[in-house]
PDB file of C-alpha atoms in Angstrom:
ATOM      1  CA  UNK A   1     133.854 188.723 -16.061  1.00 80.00           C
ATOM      2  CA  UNK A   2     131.523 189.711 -13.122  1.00 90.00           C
ATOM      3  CA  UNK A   3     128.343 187.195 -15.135  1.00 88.00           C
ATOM      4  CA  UNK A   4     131.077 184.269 -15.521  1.00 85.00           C
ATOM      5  CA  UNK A   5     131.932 184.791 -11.359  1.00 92.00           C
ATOM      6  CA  UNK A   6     127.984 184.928 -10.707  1.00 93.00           C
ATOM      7  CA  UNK A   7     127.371 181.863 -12.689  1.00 89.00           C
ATOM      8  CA  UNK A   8     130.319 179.953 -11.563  1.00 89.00           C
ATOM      9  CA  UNK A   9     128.737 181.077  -7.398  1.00 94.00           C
ATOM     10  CA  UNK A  10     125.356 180.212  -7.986  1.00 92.00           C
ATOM     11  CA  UNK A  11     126.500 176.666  -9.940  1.00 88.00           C
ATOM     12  CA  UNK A  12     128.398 175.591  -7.066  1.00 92.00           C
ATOM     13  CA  UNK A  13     125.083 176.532  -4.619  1.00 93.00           C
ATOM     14  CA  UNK A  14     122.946 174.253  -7.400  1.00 89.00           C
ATOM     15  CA  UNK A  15     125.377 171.366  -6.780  1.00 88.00           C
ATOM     16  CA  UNK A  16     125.399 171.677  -2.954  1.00 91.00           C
ATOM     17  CA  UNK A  17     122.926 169.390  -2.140  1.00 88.00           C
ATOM     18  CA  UNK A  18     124.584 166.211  -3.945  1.00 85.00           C
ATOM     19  CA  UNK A  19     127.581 167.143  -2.268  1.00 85.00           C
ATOM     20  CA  UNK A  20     125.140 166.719   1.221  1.00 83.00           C
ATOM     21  CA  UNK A  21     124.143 163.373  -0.439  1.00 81.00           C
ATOM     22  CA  UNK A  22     127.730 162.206  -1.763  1.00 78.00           C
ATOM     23  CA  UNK A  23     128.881 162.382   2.036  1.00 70.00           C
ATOM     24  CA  UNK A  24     127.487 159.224   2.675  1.00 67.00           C
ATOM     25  CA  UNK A  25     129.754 155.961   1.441  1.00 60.00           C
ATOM     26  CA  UNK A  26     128.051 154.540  -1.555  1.00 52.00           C
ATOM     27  CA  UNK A  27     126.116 157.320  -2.529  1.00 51.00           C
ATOM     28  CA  UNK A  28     125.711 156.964  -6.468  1.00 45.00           C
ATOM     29  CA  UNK A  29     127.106 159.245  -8.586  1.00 46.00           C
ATOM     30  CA  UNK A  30     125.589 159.498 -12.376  1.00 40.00           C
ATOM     31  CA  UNK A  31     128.605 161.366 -13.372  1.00 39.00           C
ATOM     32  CA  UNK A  32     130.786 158.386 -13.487  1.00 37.00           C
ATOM     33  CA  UNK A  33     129.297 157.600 -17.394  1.00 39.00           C
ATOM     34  CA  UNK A  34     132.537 158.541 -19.414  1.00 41.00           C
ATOM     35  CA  UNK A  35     130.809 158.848 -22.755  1.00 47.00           C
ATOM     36  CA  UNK A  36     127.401 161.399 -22.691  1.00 49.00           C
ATOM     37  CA  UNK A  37     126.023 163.267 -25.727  1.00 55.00           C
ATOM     38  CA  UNK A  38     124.989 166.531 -24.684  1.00 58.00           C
ATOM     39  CA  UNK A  39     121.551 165.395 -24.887  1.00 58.00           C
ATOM     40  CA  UNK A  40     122.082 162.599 -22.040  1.00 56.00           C
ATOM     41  CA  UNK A  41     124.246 165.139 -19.827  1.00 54.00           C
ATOM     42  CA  UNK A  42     120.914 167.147 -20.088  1.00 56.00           C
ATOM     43  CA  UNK A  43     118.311 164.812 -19.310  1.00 55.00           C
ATOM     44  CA  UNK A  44     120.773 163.257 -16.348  1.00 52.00           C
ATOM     45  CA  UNK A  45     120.677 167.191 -14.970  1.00 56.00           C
ATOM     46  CA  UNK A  46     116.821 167.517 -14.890  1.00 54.00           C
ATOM     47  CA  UNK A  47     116.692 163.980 -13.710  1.00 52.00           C
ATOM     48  CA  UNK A  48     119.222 165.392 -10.681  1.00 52.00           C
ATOM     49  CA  UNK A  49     117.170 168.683  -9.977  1.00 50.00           C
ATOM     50  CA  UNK A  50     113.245 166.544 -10.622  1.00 48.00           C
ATOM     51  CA  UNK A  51     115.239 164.210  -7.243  1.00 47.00           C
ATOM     52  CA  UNK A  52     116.661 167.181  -5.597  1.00 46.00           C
ATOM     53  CA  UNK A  53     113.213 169.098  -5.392  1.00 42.00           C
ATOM     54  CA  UNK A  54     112.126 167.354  -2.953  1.00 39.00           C
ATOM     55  CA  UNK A  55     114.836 166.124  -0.627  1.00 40.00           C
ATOM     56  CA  UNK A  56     115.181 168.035   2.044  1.00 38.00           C
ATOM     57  CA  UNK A  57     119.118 169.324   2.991  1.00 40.00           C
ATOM     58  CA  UNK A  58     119.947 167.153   6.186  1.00 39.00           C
ATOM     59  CA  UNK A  59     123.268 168.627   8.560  1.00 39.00           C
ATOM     60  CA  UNK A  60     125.583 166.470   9.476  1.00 40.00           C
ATOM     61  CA  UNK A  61     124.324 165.539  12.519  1.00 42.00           C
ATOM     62  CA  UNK A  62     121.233 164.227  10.885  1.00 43.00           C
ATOM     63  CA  UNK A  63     123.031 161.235   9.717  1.00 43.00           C
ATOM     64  CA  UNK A  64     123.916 158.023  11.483  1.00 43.00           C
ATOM     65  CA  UNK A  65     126.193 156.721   8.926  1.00 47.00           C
ATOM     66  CA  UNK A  66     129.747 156.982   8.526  1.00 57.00           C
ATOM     67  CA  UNK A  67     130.877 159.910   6.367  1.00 62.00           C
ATOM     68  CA  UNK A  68     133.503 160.062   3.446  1.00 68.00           C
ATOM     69  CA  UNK A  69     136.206 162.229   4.840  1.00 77.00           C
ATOM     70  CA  UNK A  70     137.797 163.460   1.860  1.00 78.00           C
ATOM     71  CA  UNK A  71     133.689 164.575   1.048  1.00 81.00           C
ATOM     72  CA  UNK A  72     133.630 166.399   4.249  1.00 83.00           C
ATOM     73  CA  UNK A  73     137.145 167.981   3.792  1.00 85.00           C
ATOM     74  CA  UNK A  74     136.268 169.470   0.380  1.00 86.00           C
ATOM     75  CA  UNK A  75     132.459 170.890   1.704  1.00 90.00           C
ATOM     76  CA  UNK A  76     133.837 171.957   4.790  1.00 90.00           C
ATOM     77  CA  UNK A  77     136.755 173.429   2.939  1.00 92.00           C
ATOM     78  CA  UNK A  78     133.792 175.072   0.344  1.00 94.00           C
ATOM     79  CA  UNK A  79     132.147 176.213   3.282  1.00 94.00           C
ATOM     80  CA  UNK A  80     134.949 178.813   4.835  1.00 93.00           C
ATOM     81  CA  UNK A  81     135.597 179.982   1.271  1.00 95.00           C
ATOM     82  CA  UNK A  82     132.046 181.188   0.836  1.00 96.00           C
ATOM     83  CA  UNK A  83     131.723 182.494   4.358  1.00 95.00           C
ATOM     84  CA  UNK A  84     134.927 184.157   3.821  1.00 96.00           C
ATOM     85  CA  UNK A  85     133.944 185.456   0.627  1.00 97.00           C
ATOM     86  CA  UNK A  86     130.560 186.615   1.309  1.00 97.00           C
ATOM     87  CA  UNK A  87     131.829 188.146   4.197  1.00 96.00           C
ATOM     88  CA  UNK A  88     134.180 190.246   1.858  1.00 96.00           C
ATOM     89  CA  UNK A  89     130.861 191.020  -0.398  1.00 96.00           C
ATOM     90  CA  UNK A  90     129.068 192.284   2.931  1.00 96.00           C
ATOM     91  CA  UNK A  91     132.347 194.771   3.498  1.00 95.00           C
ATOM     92  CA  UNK A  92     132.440 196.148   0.565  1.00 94.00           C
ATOM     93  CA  UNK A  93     128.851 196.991  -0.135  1.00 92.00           C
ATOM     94  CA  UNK A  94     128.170 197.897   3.420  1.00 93.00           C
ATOM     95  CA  UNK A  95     125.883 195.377   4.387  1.00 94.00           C
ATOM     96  CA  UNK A  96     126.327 193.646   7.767  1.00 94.00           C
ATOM     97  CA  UNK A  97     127.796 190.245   7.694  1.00 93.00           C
ATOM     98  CA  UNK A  98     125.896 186.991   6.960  1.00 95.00           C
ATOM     99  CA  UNK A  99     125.822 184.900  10.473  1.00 93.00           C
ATOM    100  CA  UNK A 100     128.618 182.175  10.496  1.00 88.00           C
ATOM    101  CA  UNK A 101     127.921 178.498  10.372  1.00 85.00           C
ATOM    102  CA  UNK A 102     126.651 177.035  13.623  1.00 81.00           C
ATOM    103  CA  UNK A 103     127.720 173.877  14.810  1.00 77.00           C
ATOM    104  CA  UNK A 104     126.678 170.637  12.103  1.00 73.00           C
ATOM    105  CA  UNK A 105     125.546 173.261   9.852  1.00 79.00           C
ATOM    106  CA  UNK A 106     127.290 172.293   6.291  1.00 84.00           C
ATOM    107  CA  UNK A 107     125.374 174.492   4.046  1.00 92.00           C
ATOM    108  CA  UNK A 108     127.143 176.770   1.558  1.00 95.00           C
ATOM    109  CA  UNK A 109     124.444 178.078  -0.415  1.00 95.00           C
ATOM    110  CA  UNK A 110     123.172 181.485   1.574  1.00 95.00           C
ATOM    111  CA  UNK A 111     126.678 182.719   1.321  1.00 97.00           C
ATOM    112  CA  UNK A 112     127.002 181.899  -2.237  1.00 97.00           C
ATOM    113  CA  UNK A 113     123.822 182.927  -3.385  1.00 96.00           C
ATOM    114  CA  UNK A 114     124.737 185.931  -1.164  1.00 97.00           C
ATOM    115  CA  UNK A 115     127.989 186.538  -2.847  1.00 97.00           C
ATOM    116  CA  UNK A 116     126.704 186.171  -5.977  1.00 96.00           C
ATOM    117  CA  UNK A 117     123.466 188.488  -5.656  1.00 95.00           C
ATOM    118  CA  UNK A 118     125.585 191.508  -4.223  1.00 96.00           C
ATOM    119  CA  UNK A 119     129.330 191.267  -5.780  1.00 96.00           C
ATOM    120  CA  UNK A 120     130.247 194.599  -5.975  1.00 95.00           C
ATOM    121  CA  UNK A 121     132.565 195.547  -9.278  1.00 94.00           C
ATOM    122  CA  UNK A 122     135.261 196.502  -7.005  1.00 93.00           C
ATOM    123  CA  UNK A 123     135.450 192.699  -5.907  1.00 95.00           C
ATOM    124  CA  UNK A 124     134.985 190.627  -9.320  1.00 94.00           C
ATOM    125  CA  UNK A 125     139.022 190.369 -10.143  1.00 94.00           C
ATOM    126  CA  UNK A 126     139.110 188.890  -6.252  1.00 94.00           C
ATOM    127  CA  UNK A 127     136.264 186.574  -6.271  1.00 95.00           C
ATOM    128  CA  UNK A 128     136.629 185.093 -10.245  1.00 92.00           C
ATOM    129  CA  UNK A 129     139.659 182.712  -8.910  1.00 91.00           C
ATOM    130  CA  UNK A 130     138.146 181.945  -5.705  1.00 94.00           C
ATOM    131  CA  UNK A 131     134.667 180.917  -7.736  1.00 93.00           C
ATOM    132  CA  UNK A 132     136.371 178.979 -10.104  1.00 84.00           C
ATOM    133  CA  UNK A 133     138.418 176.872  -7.766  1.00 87.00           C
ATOM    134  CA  UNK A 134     135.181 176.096  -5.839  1.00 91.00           C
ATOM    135  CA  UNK A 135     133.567 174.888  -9.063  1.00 86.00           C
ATOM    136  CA  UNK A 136     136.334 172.682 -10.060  1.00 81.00           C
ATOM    137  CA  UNK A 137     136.641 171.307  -6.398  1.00 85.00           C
ATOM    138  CA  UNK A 138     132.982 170.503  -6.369  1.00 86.00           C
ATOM    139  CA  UNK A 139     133.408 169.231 -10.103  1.00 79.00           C
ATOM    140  CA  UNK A 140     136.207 166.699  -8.489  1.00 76.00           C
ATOM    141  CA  UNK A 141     134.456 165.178  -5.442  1.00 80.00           C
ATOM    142  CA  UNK A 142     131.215 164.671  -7.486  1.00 79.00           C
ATOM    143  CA  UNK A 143     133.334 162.905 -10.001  1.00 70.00           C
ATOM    144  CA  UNK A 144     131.570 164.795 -12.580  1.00 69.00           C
ATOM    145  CA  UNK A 145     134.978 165.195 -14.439  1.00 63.00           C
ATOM    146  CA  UNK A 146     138.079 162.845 -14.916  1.00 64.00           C
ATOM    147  CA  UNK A 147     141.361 163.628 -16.610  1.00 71.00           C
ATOM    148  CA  UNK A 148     140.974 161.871 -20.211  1.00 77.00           C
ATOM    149  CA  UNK A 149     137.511 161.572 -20.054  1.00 78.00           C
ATOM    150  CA  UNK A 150     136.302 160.952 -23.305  1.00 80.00           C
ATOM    151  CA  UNK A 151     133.029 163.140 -24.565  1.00 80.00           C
ATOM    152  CA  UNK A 152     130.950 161.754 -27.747  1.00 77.00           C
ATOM    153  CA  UNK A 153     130.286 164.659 -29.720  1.00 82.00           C
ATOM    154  CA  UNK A 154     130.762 166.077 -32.687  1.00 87.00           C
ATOM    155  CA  UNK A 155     133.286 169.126 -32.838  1.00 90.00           C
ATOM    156  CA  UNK A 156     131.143 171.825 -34.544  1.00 89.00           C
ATOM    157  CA  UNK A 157     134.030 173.941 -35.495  1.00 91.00           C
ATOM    158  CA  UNK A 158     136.522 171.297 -37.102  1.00 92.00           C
ATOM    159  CA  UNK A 159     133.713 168.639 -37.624  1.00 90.00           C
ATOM    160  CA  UNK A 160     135.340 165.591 -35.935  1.00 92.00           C
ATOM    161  CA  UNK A 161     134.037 163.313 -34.059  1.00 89.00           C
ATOM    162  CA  UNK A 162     135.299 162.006 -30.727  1.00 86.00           C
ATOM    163  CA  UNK A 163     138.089 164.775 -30.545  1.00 92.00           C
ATOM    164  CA  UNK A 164     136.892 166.206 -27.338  1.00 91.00           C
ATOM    165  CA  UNK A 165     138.461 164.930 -23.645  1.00 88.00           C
ATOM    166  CA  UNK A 166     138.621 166.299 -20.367  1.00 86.00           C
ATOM    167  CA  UNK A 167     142.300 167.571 -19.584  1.00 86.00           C
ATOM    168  CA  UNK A 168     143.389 168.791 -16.250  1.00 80.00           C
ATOM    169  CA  UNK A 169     145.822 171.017 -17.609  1.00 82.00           C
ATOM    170  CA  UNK A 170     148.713 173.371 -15.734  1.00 81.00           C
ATOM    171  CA  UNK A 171     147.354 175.203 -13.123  1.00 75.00           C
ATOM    172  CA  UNK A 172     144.707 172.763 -12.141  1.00 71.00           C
ATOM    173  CA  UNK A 173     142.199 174.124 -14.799  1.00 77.00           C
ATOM    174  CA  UNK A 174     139.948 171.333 -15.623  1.00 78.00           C
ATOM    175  CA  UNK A 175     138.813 171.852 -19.334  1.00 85.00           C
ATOM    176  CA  UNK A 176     137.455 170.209 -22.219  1.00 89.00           C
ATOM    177  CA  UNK A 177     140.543 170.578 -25.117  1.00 92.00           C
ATOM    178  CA  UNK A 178     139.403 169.930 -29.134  1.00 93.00           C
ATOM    179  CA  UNK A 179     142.081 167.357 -29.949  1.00 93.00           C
ATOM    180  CA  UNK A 180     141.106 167.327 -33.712  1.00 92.00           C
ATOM    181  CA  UNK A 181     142.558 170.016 -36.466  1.00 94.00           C
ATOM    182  CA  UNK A 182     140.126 172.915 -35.191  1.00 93.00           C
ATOM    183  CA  UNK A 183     140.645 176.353 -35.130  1.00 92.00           C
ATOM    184  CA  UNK A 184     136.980 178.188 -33.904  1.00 92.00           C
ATOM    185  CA  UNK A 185     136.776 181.529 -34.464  1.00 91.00           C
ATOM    186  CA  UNK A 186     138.701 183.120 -31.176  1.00 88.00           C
ATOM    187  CA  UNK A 187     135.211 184.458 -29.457  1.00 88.00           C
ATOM    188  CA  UNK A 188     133.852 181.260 -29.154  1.00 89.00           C
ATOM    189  CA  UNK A 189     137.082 179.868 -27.506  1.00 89.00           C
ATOM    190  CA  UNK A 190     138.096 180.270 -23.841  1.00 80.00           C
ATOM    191  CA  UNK A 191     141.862 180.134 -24.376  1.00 87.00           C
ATOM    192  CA  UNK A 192     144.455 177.627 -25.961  1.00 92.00           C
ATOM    193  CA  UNK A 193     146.586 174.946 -25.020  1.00 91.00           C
ATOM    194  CA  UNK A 194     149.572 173.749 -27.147  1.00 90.00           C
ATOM    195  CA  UNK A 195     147.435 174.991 -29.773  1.00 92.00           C
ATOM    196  CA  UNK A 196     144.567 173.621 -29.634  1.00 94.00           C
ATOM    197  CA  UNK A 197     141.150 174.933 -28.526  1.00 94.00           C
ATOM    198  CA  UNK A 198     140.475 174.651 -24.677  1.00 92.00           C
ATOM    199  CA  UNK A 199     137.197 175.748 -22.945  1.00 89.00           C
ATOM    200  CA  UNK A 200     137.394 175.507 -19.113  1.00 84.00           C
ATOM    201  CA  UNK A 201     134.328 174.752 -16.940  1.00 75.00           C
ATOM    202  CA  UNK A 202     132.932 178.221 -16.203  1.00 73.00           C
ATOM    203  CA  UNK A 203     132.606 178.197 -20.727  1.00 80.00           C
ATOM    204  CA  UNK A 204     130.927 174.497 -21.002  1.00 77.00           C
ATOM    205  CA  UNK A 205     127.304 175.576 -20.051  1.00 74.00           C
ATOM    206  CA  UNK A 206     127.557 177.973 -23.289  1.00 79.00           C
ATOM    207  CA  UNK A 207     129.493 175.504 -25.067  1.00 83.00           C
ATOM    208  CA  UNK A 208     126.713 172.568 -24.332  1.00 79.00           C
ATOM    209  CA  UNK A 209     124.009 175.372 -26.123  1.00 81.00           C
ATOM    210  CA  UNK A 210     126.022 175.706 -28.692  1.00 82.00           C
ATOM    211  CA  UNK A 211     126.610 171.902 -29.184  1.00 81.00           C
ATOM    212  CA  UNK A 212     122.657 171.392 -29.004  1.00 79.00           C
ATOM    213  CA  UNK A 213     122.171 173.859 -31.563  1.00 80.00           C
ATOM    214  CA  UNK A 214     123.968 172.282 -33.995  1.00 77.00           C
ATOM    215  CA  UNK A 215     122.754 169.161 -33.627  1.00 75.00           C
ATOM    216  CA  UNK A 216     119.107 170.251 -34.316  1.00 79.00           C
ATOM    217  CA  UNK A 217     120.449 171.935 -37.404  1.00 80.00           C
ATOM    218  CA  UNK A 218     121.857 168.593 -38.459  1.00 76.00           C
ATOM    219  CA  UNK A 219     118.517 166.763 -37.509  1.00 69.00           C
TER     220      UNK A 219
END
């Protein structure tokens, strides 16, 4: 559990700087494309990281236009829950506390990376629901997900095409459910909903490797 928290910490801290970008009204977001293989998600993710390298992260302040306030809300929202949870890190392992925010200051990623570099054991059943919400809340206002969203692969368990979707399911889990006749072996499936296969968002980096190596086998 304590590598699924780490990744899910250090994916939101990736993703913080489009959240800096998507701010701004207008901002264009590739993840609005309903239908990606998993060979377009991953050349649209090195595209995003090749732009990212060298844009430097601007606070608030730094911008004279308007701001979308339900973008704010969620990073400013993201922001406590880090600070708040690295602070609990810093506690437990004895460390002295990370420096808050200042004023305009709207980036996340010291107390994630933070949190993730020195989560103590005693802290990983704390942290894992507090790491997942931030993922799915950053996987919202990006609009990288949608409920229904449609995904254009091929199932490599039941062998059906176009049977995966986005579902936000009870709970608020967002997850990609096999709607086809599958039934995967159960350690290659994150849990189950009305019986079919479901793999939340914290499983689809492993799930997208596992997609790409089938394909090459087929090619």
């Amino acid at each position: 559990m304590k590598n699924d928290v780490v990744a899910d910490l250090e994916w939101v801290a990736e993703y913080w700087p489009d959240l800096i970008e998507s701010r701004i009204p207008g901002t264009r977001r590739p993840w609005r494309q309903t239908d990606l293989t998993p060979a377009a998600i991953a050349a649209r993710d090195a595209q995003a990281r090749l732009e990212r390298f060298e844009r430097s992260m601007l606070s608030l302040g730094a911008s004279p236009a308007p701001v979308d306030v339900a973008i704010l809300s969620s990073m400013l929202d993201l922001l406590v829950q880090a600070d708040d949870l690295a602070a609990a890190v810093a506690h437990v392992a004895g460390d002295s506390p990370l420096p808050p925010p200042g004023p305009g200051e709207l980036d996340a990623r010291p107390y994630l990376l933070y949190a993730a570099r020195r989560l103590p054991d005693d802290l990983v059943e704390h942290a894992a629901p507090i790491a997942h919400r931030m993922v799915e809340q950053v996987a919202r206002a990006l609009c990288m997900v949608y409920d229904g969203q449609h995904l254009a692969v091929t199932c490599p368990w039941c062998g059906a095409d176009d049977v995966w979707r986005v579902r936000e399911l009870p709970g608020g889990m967002v997850a990609i459910v096999c709607e086809g006749v599958c039934d995967p072996p159960p350690k290659e499936v994150g849990t189950w909903w009305h019986g079919q296969p479901v793999w939340p968002i914290s499983d689809w980096e492993r799930l997208a490797r596992r997609i790409r190596a089938a394909e090459e086998r087929a090619a």
